[in-house]
């Protein structure tokens, strides 16, 4: 994630050099190459990666910068349309008069209903013909959902319209976590370090895994050796003498002149 430095050890022994007159001359200081980068330095991260981050296309679906989550809810349409109790819904049709227009017609088969029937969605139904449009289970008991002119049992409605969790692949009922252009169960979108759910708060991505701010700073944060302040993502910095520095903090100790003005220099 960061550009690595190349430098000679400052603890290596340096032997004096002799001139042709036999007099010792001062050793020539070894050049140290420092490299400047605008990406924040990081320490090594966790070695074990959960399987849900091994998808090759995962990295293309998130911004590498600091990001945040949004918490919403999967709301079923108000409440399931109540069937109330069987005795109050299943009714006995009256004796059909000669005027058949007043006789209940089944909303499914359009035939005259003789005997008991259901009333739902402003129509009458043979009990066995009021079915879930998906699994065909009879909806003579319990509740149902109406969506775009079709009726569904609770299970089929959720399978058809509830979002799926990007981690566990199961449908989400209730609170939905929106992050990385995907949806998650709240308990499935968690910090890779502390395993706490990342709710409505900012987080950082590192090698395809989300981290809460606290753990990201603890595991990957780096301080400048010159000012002792944190080197943030986007800051220009360099590695020299075994430490990390803001590029403006790496100065000559005598003249306080900035030493590094290009991507790399020698000191």
XYZ file of N, CA and C in Angstrom:
801
model
N 0.824 -1.204 0.000
C 0.000 0.000 0.000
C 0.855 1.249 0.000
N 2.093 1.086 0.358
C 2.931 2.271 0.354
C 4.223 1.967 -0.357
N 4.883 2.999 -0.786
C 6.161 2.858 -1.473
C 7.231 2.599 -0.429
N 8.037 1.584 -0.660
C 9.039 1.187 0.319
C 10.318 1.983 0.102
N 11.047 2.212 1.171
C 12.287 2.974 1.077
C 13.458 2.035 0.821
N 14.528 2.600 0.427
C 15.796 1.893 0.305
C 16.827 2.738 1.038
N 17.502 2.163 2.043
C 18.491 2.964 2.750
C 19.567 2.059 3.326
N 20.720 2.625 3.553
C 21.832 1.912 4.158
C 21.706 2.012 5.667
N 22.164 1.015 6.368
C 22.098 1.037 7.827
C 23.022 2.114 8.367
N 22.509 2.895 9.322
C 23.342 3.942 9.904
C 24.202 3.407 11.046
N 24.129 2.081 11.309
C 24.952 1.503 12.372
C 26.158 0.745 11.817
N 26.264 0.647 10.468
C 27.376 -0.088 9.871
C 28.696 0.648 10.125
N 29.744 -0.131 10.412
C 31.060 0.473 10.669
C 31.631 1.045 9.385
N 32.239 2.239 9.471
C 32.865 2.897 8.320
C 34.348 3.079 8.624
N 35.243 2.457 7.818
C 36.684 2.564 8.038
C 37.215 3.852 7.438
N 38.208 4.486 8.067
C 38.797 5.702 7.502
C 39.538 5.379 6.211
N 39.524 6.318 5.281
C 40.228 6.156 4.015
C 41.559 6.898 4.082
N 42.579 6.352 3.416
C 43.912 6.966 3.416
C 44.161 7.641 2.081
N 44.752 8.828 2.134
C 45.149 9.509 0.902
C 46.498 8.967 0.462
N 46.988 9.445 -0.701
C 48.278 8.953 -1.183
C 49.427 9.479 -0.343
N 49.161 10.451 0.572
C 50.197 10.917 1.496
C 50.156 10.135 2.793
N 49.214 9.201 2.898
C 49.152 8.422 4.124
C 48.312 9.054 5.202
N 47.749 10.260 4.943
C 46.924 10.919 5.960
C 45.472 10.457 5.825
N 44.831 10.187 6.942
C 43.423 9.748 6.862
C 42.527 10.894 6.406
N 41.517 10.550 5.659
C 40.529 11.538 5.238
C 39.160 11.115 5.780
N 38.267 12.062 5.848
C 36.946 11.786 6.430
C 36.184 10.800 5.547
N 35.479 9.872 6.166
C 34.670 8.936 5.366
C 33.546 9.672 4.658
N 33.186 9.158 3.492
C 32.097 9.751 2.719
C 30.775 9.181 3.227
N 29.849 10.028 3.639
C 28.569 9.505 4.149
C 27.850 8.707 3.071
N 27.245 7.631 3.508
C 26.474 6.810 2.582
C 25.163 7.520 2.237
N 24.786 7.458 0.962
C 23.543 8.102 0.537
C 22.349 7.249 0.942
N 21.320 7.897 1.400
C 20.083 7.213 1.766
C 18.993 7.687 0.830
N 18.330 6.759 0.172
C 17.260 7.122 -0.757
C 15.930 7.057 -0.033
N 15.177 8.127 -0.111
C 13.850 8.145 0.501
C 12.823 8.336 -0.594
N 11.674 7.732 -0.424
C 10.608 7.811 -1.414
C 9.369 8.437 -0.800
N 8.728 9.259 -1.574
C 7.547 9.971 -1.109
C 6.312 9.323 -1.699
N 5.267 9.199 -0.889
C 4.004 8.640 -1.355
C 2.859 9.437 -0.774
N 1.719 9.405 -1.431
C 0.533 10.085 -0.912
C -0.431 9.103 -0.280
N -0.068 7.826 -0.228
C -0.921 6.838 0.421
C -0.432 6.621 1.844
N -1.377 6.516 2.755
C -1.003 6.370 4.154
C -0.288 5.055 4.367
N 0.814 5.043 5.159
C 1.518 3.800 5.439
C 0.679 2.920 6.338
N 0.835 1.627 6.200
C 0.077 0.709 7.033
C 0.998 -0.373 7.547
N 0.594 -0.976 8.664
C 1.277 -2.137 9.185
C 0.662 -3.362 8.540
N 1.248 -4.513 8.801
C 0.685 -5.726 8.221
C -0.649 -6.020 8.866
N -1.609 -6.453 8.080
C -2.954 -6.689 8.578
C -3.149 -8.148 8.958
N -4.395 -8.536 9.255
C -4.687 -9.908 9.620
C -4.333 -10.867 8.492
N -3.889 -12.056 8.868
C -3.465 -13.030 7.866
C -4.637 -13.836 7.311
N -5.651 -14.072 8.128
C -6.779 -14.881 7.699
C -7.874 -13.987 7.160
N -8.302 -14.237 5.944
C -9.340 -13.433 5.316
C -10.629 -14.252 5.244
N -11.758 -13.708 5.665
C -13.008 -14.455 5.566
C -13.372 -14.691 4.114
N -14.088 -15.773 3.832
C -14.351 -16.136 2.427
C -15.155 -15.119 1.653
N -15.938 -14.287 2.343
C -16.792 -13.361 1.583
C -16.028 -12.219 0.958
N -14.731 -12.089 1.277
C -13.945 -11.029 0.644
C -13.049 -11.563 -0.465
N -13.136 -12.861 -0.737
C -12.262 -13.437 -1.762
C -12.826 -13.305 -3.165
N -14.017 -12.769 -3.294
C -14.619 -12.533 -4.610
C -13.751 -11.563 -5.399
N -13.249 -11.952 -6.589
C -12.357 -11.064 -7.354
C -12.986 -9.730 -7.697
N -14.299 -9.683 -7.837
C -14.954 -8.433 -8.198
C -15.326 -7.580 -7.013
N -15.012 -8.054 -5.805
C -15.432 -7.307 -4.614
C -14.781 -5.936 -4.547
N -13.494 -5.891 -4.875
C -12.768 -4.624 -4.757
C -13.289 -3.564 -5.710
N -13.920 -3.992 -6.792
C -14.441 -3.021 -7.758
C -15.741 -2.386 -7.298
N -16.311 -2.914 -6.226
C -17.615 -2.428 -5.810
C -17.549 -1.504 -4.607
N -16.359 -1.087 -4.201
C -16.290 -0.120 -3.114
C -15.243 0.934 -3.422
N -15.448 2.106 -2.834
C -14.456 3.167 -2.958
C -13.380 2.913 -1.914
N -12.101 3.044 -2.246
C -11.037 2.704 -1.305
C -10.880 3.707 -0.180
N -11.601 4.809 -0.219
C -11.470 5.818 0.822
C -12.386 5.498 1.991
N -12.315 6.359 2.975
C -13.204 6.252 4.120
C -14.641 6.362 3.633
N -15.510 5.513 4.142
C -16.895 5.507 3.694
C -17.806 5.327 4.891
N -19.092 5.191 4.658
C -20.037 5.082 5.759
C -21.203 4.197 5.363
N -22.021 3.856 6.355
C -23.155 2.983 6.141
C -24.455 3.749 6.294
N -25.522 3.160 5.790
C -26.869 3.709 5.949
C -27.769 2.574 6.401
N -28.540 2.810 7.446
C -29.416 1.785 7.995
C -30.859 2.084 7.614
N -31.535 1.128 6.972
C -32.944 1.285 6.614
C -33.708 0.053 7.092
N -34.953 -0.047 6.697
C -35.763 -1.206 7.050
C -36.468 -1.751 5.829
N -36.566 -3.090 5.769
C -37.411 -3.727 4.754
C -38.819 -3.732 5.315
N -39.662 -2.884 4.775
C -41.022 -2.758 5.297
C -41.991 -3.519 4.396
N -42.673 -4.473 4.991
C -43.746 -5.125 4.267
C -44.915 -4.143 4.216
N -45.796 -4.240 3.234
C -46.874 -3.266 3.100
C -47.740 -3.231 4.345
N -47.501 -2.225 5.181
C -48.235 -2.072 6.431
C -48.205 -3.396 7.183
N -49.319 -4.064 7.294
C -49.431 -5.377 7.906
C -50.035 -6.328 6.875
N -49.795 -7.644 7.036
C -50.462 -8.569 6.126
C -51.967 -8.333 6.158
N -52.582 -8.374 4.981
C -54.025 -8.178 4.935
C -54.686 -9.226 5.814
N -55.419 -8.827 6.853
C -55.916 -9.820 7.819
C -57.034 -10.669 7.243
N -56.940 -11.961 7.495
C -58.055 -12.844 7.181
C -58.946 -12.970 8.414
N -58.545 -12.311 9.503
C -59.248 -12.372 10.779
C -59.346 -13.836 11.194
N -60.490 -14.281 11.651
C -60.576 -15.695 11.995
C -61.490 -16.411 11.006
N -61.294 -17.701 10.915
C -61.980 -18.474 9.866
C -63.495 -18.340 9.950
N -64.037 -18.310 11.162
C -65.491 -18.291 11.304
C -66.095 -16.984 10.808
N -65.332 -15.880 10.903
C -65.897 -14.604 10.482
C -65.705 -14.352 8.994
N -64.744 -15.040 8.367
C -64.492 -14.831 6.948
C -65.255 -15.855 6.105
N -65.206 -17.109 6.510
C -65.937 -18.135 5.772
C -67.421 -17.973 6.080
N -68.152 -17.657 5.060
C -69.572 -17.383 5.259
C -70.421 -18.387 4.480
N -71.658 -18.478 4.858
C -72.607 -19.331 4.128
C -73.377 -18.455 3.161
N -73.292 -18.799 1.888
C -74.010 -18.012 0.883
C -75.508 -18.208 1.049
N -76.205 -17.153 0.829
C -77.658 -17.250 0.913
C -78.197 -18.027 -0.287
N -79.416 -18.424 -0.139
C -80.076 -19.104 -1.263
C -80.001 -18.210 -2.486
N -79.432 -18.718 -3.567
C -79.261 -17.909 -4.769
C -80.609 -17.548 -5.352
N -80.902 -16.261 -5.499
C -82.170 -15.850 -6.101
C -82.143 -16.067 -7.608
N -83.283 -15.843 -8.222
C -83.351 -16.004 -9.676
C -82.431 -15.021 -10.380
N -82.297 -13.832 -9.787
C -81.393 -12.832 -10.367
C -79.969 -13.212 -9.981
N -79.269 -13.926 -10.869
C -77.936 -14.438 -10.548
C -76.897 -13.345 -10.382
N -77.234 -12.122 -10.788
C -76.275 -11.023 -10.644
C -75.991 -10.738 -9.180
N -76.874 -11.117 -8.319
C -76.690 -10.887 -6.891
C -76.040 -12.078 -6.208
N -75.748 -13.110 -6.930
C -75.108 -14.289 -6.366
C -73.592 -14.100 -6.400
N -72.880 -14.443 -5.283
C -71.421 -14.257 -5.274
C -70.731 -15.034 -6.389
N -69.794 -14.364 -7.048
C -68.965 -15.012 -8.063
C -67.542 -15.109 -7.541
N -66.894 -16.221 -7.801
C -65.509 -16.411 -7.350
C -64.578 -15.523 -8.165
N -63.706 -14.816 -7.472
C -62.766 -13.933 -8.155
C -61.745 -14.676 -8.980
N -61.575 -15.999 -8.760
C -60.594 -16.776 -9.515
C -61.226 -17.454 -10.721
N -62.247 -18.271 -10.475
C -62.837 -19.042 -11.573
C -64.049 -18.362 -12.207
N -64.518 -17.280 -11.593
C -65.649 -16.496 -12.102
C -66.961 -17.291 -12.116
N -67.015 -18.349 -11.345
C -68.231 -19.151 -11.263
C -69.018 -18.783 -10.015
N -70.290 -19.116 -10.046
C -71.145 -18.846 -8.891
C -70.684 -19.682 -7.711
N -70.648 -19.067 -6.558
C -70.221 -19.753 -5.349
C -71.451 -20.321 -4.648
N -71.429 -21.624 -4.432
C -72.473 -22.297 -3.674
C -71.864 -22.744 -2.352
N -72.434 -22.320 -1.275
C -71.913 -22.714 0.020
C -71.018 -21.642 0.611
N -70.027 -22.087 1.359
C -69.168 -21.153 2.086
C -68.153 -20.501 1.156
N -67.735 -19.302 1.495
C -66.781 -18.587 0.643
C -65.965 -17.605 1.481
N -64.893 -17.119 0.880
C -64.017 -16.114 1.491
C -64.313 -14.754 0.878
N -64.101 -13.735 1.668
C -64.192 -12.367 1.161
C -62.838 -11.709 1.378
N -62.186 -11.258 0.302
C -60.876 -10.607 0.397
C -60.671 -9.740 -0.830
N -60.007 -8.615 -0.643
C -59.697 -7.693 -1.738
C -60.959 -7.227 -2.466
N -62.046 -7.145 -1.722
C -63.288 -6.662 -2.304
C -63.998 -7.661 -3.190
N -63.563 -8.925 -3.151
C -64.189 -9.956 -3.974
C -64.525 -11.172 -3.122
N -65.287 -12.069 -3.708
C -65.621 -13.337 -3.062
C -64.819 -14.450 -3.729
N -64.509 -15.499 -2.930
C -63.649 -16.559 -3.452
C -64.098 -17.915 -2.916
N -63.981 -18.938 -3.763
C -64.017 -20.292 -3.227
C -62.804 -20.429 -2.298
N -62.961 -20.980 -1.110
C -61.824 -21.053 -0.179
C -60.592 -21.712 -0.785
N -60.775 -22.758 -1.571
C -59.629 -23.478 -2.137
C -58.993 -22.761 -3.318
N -59.616 -21.684 -3.804
C -59.075 -20.980 -4.967
C -58.434 -19.638 -4.624
N -58.464 -19.286 -3.360
C -57.752 -18.063 -2.959
C -56.344 -18.490 -2.558
N -55.400 -18.400 -3.509
C -54.076 -18.997 -3.360
C -52.971 -17.961 -3.520
N -51.812 -18.303 -2.948
C -50.591 -17.524 -3.197
C -50.233 -17.676 -4.671
N -49.973 -16.583 -5.344
C -49.665 -16.643 -6.777
C -48.320 -17.294 -7.058
N -47.493 -17.474 -6.026
C -46.166 -18.050 -6.215
C -46.157 -19.551 -5.919
N -46.505 -19.931 -4.689
C -46.407 -21.335 -4.281
C -47.745 -22.062 -4.312
N -48.819 -21.326 -4.575
C -50.168 -21.888 -4.707
C -50.734 -22.431 -3.399
N -50.130 -22.069 -2.277
C -50.706 -22.478 -1.002
C -52.023 -21.740 -0.805
N -53.005 -22.424 -0.231
C -54.317 -21.826 -0.002
C -54.220 -20.815 1.131
N -54.776 -19.651 0.912
C -54.686 -18.556 1.881
C -55.985 -18.383 2.658
N -56.610 -19.506 2.992
C -57.867 -19.406 3.728
C -57.636 -19.116 5.204
N -56.389 -19.199 5.661
C -56.057 -18.873 7.041
C -54.817 -17.994 7.053
N -54.644 -17.276 8.132
C -53.468 -16.427 8.265
C -53.614 -15.157 7.460
N -52.485 -14.607 7.014
C -52.501 -13.347 6.284
C -51.890 -13.487 4.907
N -52.007 -12.445 4.130
C -51.429 -12.442 2.790
C -51.031 -11.018 2.435
N -50.199 -10.901 1.399
C -49.771 -9.607 0.890
C -50.251 -9.449 -0.544
N -50.653 -8.242 -0.881
C -51.008 -7.926 -2.257
C -49.917 -7.035 -2.835
N -49.383 -7.403 -3.986
C -48.322 -6.636 -4.634
C -48.533 -6.686 -6.135
N -48.779 -5.513 -6.733
C -48.940 -5.403 -8.182
C -50.030 -6.327 -8.718
N -51.122 -6.384 -8.003
C -52.258 -7.165 -8.460
C -52.203 -8.636 -8.135
N -51.131 -9.104 -7.496
C -51.001 -10.513 -7.123
C -50.986 -10.638 -5.607
N -51.396 -11.808 -5.124
C -51.380 -12.058 -3.681
C -50.286 -13.070 -3.369
N -49.638 -12.890 -2.201
C -48.535 -13.752 -1.792
C -48.694 -14.129 -0.329
N -48.273 -15.347 0.000
C -48.125 -15.690 1.406
C -46.901 -14.945 1.932
N -46.754 -14.895 3.248
C -45.659 -14.124 3.839
C -44.295 -14.614 3.359
N -44.098 -15.921 3.305
C -42.804 -16.481 2.908
C -42.453 -16.107 1.476
N -43.395 -16.265 0.567
C -43.116 -15.958 -0.842
C -42.926 -14.466 -1.065
N -43.653 -13.656 -0.308
C -43.481 -12.210 -0.458
C -42.060 -11.803 -0.077
N -41.571 -12.337 1.035
C -40.214 -11.992 1.469
C -39.175 -12.509 0.487
N -39.354 -13.743 0.003
C -38.394 -14.300 -0.954
C -38.349 -13.497 -2.249
N -39.470 -12.924 -2.626
C -39.556 -12.220 -3.905
C -39.115 -10.768 -3.807
N -39.440 -10.105 -2.703
C -39.231 -8.664 -2.628
C -38.222 -8.223 -1.567
N -37.899 -9.061 -0.607
C -36.919 -8.655 0.400
C -35.515 -8.733 -0.201
N -34.613 -7.805 0.150
C -33.240 -7.852 -0.376
C -32.449 -8.993 0.246
N -31.376 -9.404 -0.416
C -30.492 -10.446 0.095
C -29.251 -9.832 0.724
N -28.724 -10.509 1.726
C -27.488 -10.067 2.382
C -26.297 -10.463 1.516
N -25.387 -9.536 1.265
C -24.218 -9.806 0.420
C -23.244 -10.771 1.082
N -23.345 -10.942 2.402
C -22.416 -11.834 3.095
C -22.980 -13.247 3.231
N -24.139 -13.383 3.878
C -24.689 -14.713 4.135
C -25.643 -15.186 3.048
N -26.003 -14.274 2.123
C -26.870 -14.588 0.976
C -28.320 -14.869 1.363
N -28.684 -14.663 2.616
C -30.062 -14.888 3.044
C -30.856 -13.593 2.923
N -32.191 -13.725 2.891
C -33.018 -12.534 2.764
C -32.962 -11.721 4.051
N -33.196 -10.430 3.922
C -33.125 -9.517 5.060
C -34.535 -9.077 5.432
N -34.921 -9.367 6.653
C -36.198 -8.918 7.189
C -35.901 -7.950 8.326
N -36.467 -6.781 8.276
C -36.208 -5.792 9.324
C -35.139 -4.810 8.900
N -34.175 -4.537 9.783
C -33.137 -3.547 9.513
C -32.211 -4.010 8.392
N -31.900 -3.091 7.482
C -31.010 -3.368 6.353
C -29.807 -2.438 6.440
N -28.610 -2.987 6.335
C -27.394 -2.193 6.299
C -26.995 -1.975 4.844
N -26.889 -0.702 4.440
C -26.450 -0.366 3.085
C -24.993 0.084 3.155
N -24.113 -0.628 2.477
C -22.697 -0.263 2.455
C -22.058 -0.865 1.214
N -21.083 -0.167 0.644
C -20.329 -0.657 -0.511
C -21.251 -0.997 -1.682
N -22.355 -0.252 -1.800
C -23.335 -0.461 -2.866
C -24.011 -1.821 -2.770
N -24.052 -2.387 -1.569
C -24.699 -3.667 -1.329
C -25.529 -3.581 -0.061
N -26.287 -4.643 0.231
C -27.116 -4.699 1.429
C -26.663 -5.855 2.315
N -26.775 -5.648 3.629
C -26.331 -6.636 4.609
C -27.308 -6.694 5.776
N -27.339 -7.844 6.466
C -27.904 -7.866 7.801
C -27.007 -7.003 8.689
N -27.592 -6.360 9.679
C -26.789 -5.518 10.573
C -25.676 -6.340 11.210
N -25.987 -7.556 11.650
C -24.990 -8.381 12.333
C -23.961 -8.976 11.378
N -24.223 -8.923 10.067
C -23.270 -9.480 9.096
C -22.221 -8.464 8.659
N -22.529 -7.174 8.771
C -21.551 -6.169 8.361
C -20.840 -5.686 9.613
N -19.684 -6.273 9.888
C -18.984 -6.022 11.143
C -17.521 -5.695 10.897
N -16.910 -5.106 11.906
C -15.480 -4.801 11.862
C -14.702 -6.106 11.816
N -13.733 -6.204 10.927
C -12.948 -7.426 10.788
C -12.077 -7.695 12.005
N -11.834 -6.679 12.824
C -10.972 -6.856 13.990
C -11.771 -7.173 15.247
N -12.676 -6.275 15.633
C -13.403 -6.443 16.899
C -14.712 -7.194 16.738
N -15.135 -7.446 15.502
C -16.356 -8.191 15.193
C -17.631 -7.489 15.657
N -17.553 -6.216 15.944
C -18.740 -5.455 16.319
C -19.436 -4.959 15.060
N -20.784 -4.996 15.024
C -21.493 -4.480 13.849
C -21.172 -3.011 13.614
N -20.939 -2.648 12.366
C -20.689 -1.252 12.006
C -22.028 -0.654 11.615
N -22.639 0.038 12.519
C -23.964 0.584 12.260
C -23.827 1.907 11.512
N -24.631 2.896 11.858
C -24.587 4.174 11.140
C -23.338 4.960 11.515
N -22.195 4.531 11.044
C -20.944 5.215 11.342
C -19.945 4.985 10.215
N -18.920 5.795 10.222
C -17.889 5.683 9.191
C -17.034 4.446 9.434
N -16.447 3.934 8.364
C -15.535 2.809 8.481
C -14.490 2.914 7.381
N -13.449 2.112 7.483
C -12.372 2.092 6.496
C -12.279 0.697 5.888
N -11.896 0.641 4.606
C -11.657 -0.634 3.946
C -10.158 -0.870 3.852
N -9.732 -2.061 4.195
C -8.328 -2.440 4.081
C -8.270 -3.862 3.539
N -7.723 -4.022 2.324
C -7.615 -5.318 1.659
C -8.965 -6.026 1.606
N -10.006 -5.277 1.289
C -11.325 -5.868 1.098
C -12.129 -6.102 2.346
N -11.631 -5.671 3.503
C -12.345 -5.883 4.756
C -12.668 -4.549 5.416
N -13.850 -4.451 6.056
C -14.208 -3.209 6.746
C -13.653 -3.171 8.166
N -13.234 -1.982 8.589
C -12.740 -1.773 9.953
C -13.400 -0.537 10.535
N -13.784 -0.610 11.805
C -14.264 0.590 12.480
C -13.083 1.544 12.638
N -13.378 2.813 12.865
C -12.312 3.818 12.934
C -11.301 3.502 14.029
N -11.787 3.064 15.180
C -10.896 2.797 16.315
C -9.884 1.714 15.980
N -10.350 0.597 15.432
C -9.438 -0.500 15.122
C -8.556 -0.186 13.923
N -9.077 0.578 12.973
C -8.245 0.948 11.828
C -7.048 1.779 12.282
N -7.301 2.751 13.156
C -6.205 3.589 13.641
C -5.211 2.763 14.448
N -5.732 1.815 15.232
C -4.856 1.005 16.074
C -4.001 0.049 15.247
N -4.570 -0.514 14.202
C -3.860 -1.522 13.422
C -3.051 -0.955 12.267
N -3.558 0.107 11.649
C -2.930 0.599 10.432
C -2.439 2.036 10.525
N -2.787 2.733 11.591
C -2.385 4.127 11.709
C -0.883 4.272 11.945
N -0.296 5.341 11.444
C 1.133 5.621 11.601
C 1.319 7.080 11.976
N 2.224 7.336 12.926
C 2.507 8.709 13.339
C 3.795 9.209 12.688
N 3.805 10.499 12.440
C 5.008 11.136 11.905
C 6.048 11.236 13.016
N 7.286 10.847 12.710
C 8.353 10.910 13.710
C 8.760 12.346 14.015
N 8.428 13.258 13.103
C 8.813 14.645 13.323
C 7.851 15.406 14.208
N 6.551 15.330 13.919
C 5.563 16.110 14.672
C 4.732 15.264 15.616
N 4.834 13.942 15.514
C 4.101 13.006 16.364
C 2.600 13.018 16.095
N 2.176 13.627 14.981
C 0.769 13.577 14.600
C 0.559 12.452 13.589
N -0.686 11.997 13.485
C -1.024 10.882 12.608
C -0.843 11.272 11.140
N -0.368 10.328 10.342
C -0.291 10.501 8.895
C -1.583 9.960 8.311
N -2.422 10.846 7.806
C -3.719 10.452 7.269
C -3.595 9.992 5.828
N -4.597 9.243 5.393
C -4.667 8.854 3.986
C -4.727 10.109 3.131
N -3.889 10.164 2.107
C -3.830 11.341 1.249
C -2.689 12.270 1.590
N -2.123 12.140 2.803
C -0.978 12.973 3.179
C 0.269 12.508 2.428
N 1.096 13.458 1.999
C 2.393 13.106 1.419
C 3.345 12.785 2.562
N 4.037 11.664 2.439
C 4.939 11.254 3.505
C 6.145 10.548 2.892
N 7.132 10.296 3.717
C 8.305 9.557 3.266
C 8.776 8.651 4.393
N 9.552 7.652 4.015
C 10.153 6.718 4.962
C 11.654 6.950 4.941
N 12.228 7.237 6.098
C 13.670 7.463 6.178
C 14.138 7.205 7.598
N 15.338 6.675 7.723
C 15.969 6.435 9.020
C 15.128 5.524 9.904
N 14.348 4.681 9.286
C 13.537 3.747 10.054
C 12.235 4.309 10.564
N 11.856 5.520 10.135
C 10.625 6.155 10.611
C 9.808 6.672 9.426
N 8.553 7.035 9.723
C 7.693 7.695 8.745
C 7.631 9.175 9.071
N 7.610 10.012 8.028
C 7.618 11.464 8.214
C 6.627 12.114 7.251
N 5.952 13.186 7.697
C 5.306 14.064 6.731
C 6.411 14.670 5.872
N 6.134 14.906 4.596
C 7.198 15.454 3.751
C 7.653 16.829 4.231
N 6.761 17.561 4.921
C 7.136 18.889 5.429
C 7.838 18.816 6.775
N 7.864 17.641 7.389
C 8.519 17.483 8.690
C 9.939 16.945 8.562
N 10.284 16.428 7.379
C 11.624 15.886 7.186
C 12.526 17.017 6.697
N 13.132 17.730 7.638
C 13.914 18.927 7.321
C 15.325 18.793 7.867
N 16.197 19.614 7.341
C 17.578 19.658 7.818
C 17.594 20.171 9.257
N 18.321 19.496 10.132
C 18.351 19.877 11.539
C 19.059 21.203 11.763
N 19.880 21.643 10.806
C 20.630 22.895 10.971
C 19.895 24.053 10.319
N 19.560 23.899 9.049
C 18.963 25.015 8.309
C 17.442 24.955 8.243
N 16.845 23.857 8.736
C 15.392 23.614 8.657
C 14.876 23.687 7.219
N 15.754 23.394 6.258
C 15.348 23.360 4.852
C 14.676 22.029 4.554
N 13.609 22.083 3.754
C 12.952 20.849 3.357
C 13.941 20.001 2.573
N 14.113 18.765 2.976
C 15.091 17.899 2.328
C 14.500 17.219 1.103
N 13.255 16.860 1.188
C 12.631 16.118 0.090
C 11.706 17.026 -0.693
N 12.039 17.279 -1.954
C 11.196 18.134 -2.795
C 10.627 17.377 -3.976
N 11.223 16.229 -4.315
C 10.735 15.410 -5.417
C 10.241 14.078 -4.868
N 9.910 13.177 -5.776
C 9.445 11.871 -5.330
C 10.530 11.108 -4.590
N 11.794 11.371 -4.881
C 12.879 10.743 -4.139
C 14.069 11.679 -4.159
N 14.885 11.568 -3.116
C 16.072 12.415 -3.036
C 17.125 11.690 -2.233
N 18.307 12.250 -2.151
C 19.380 11.647 -1.374
C 19.744 12.570 -0.231
N 19.960 11.941 0.937
C 20.377 12.720 2.102
C 21.619 12.097 2.700
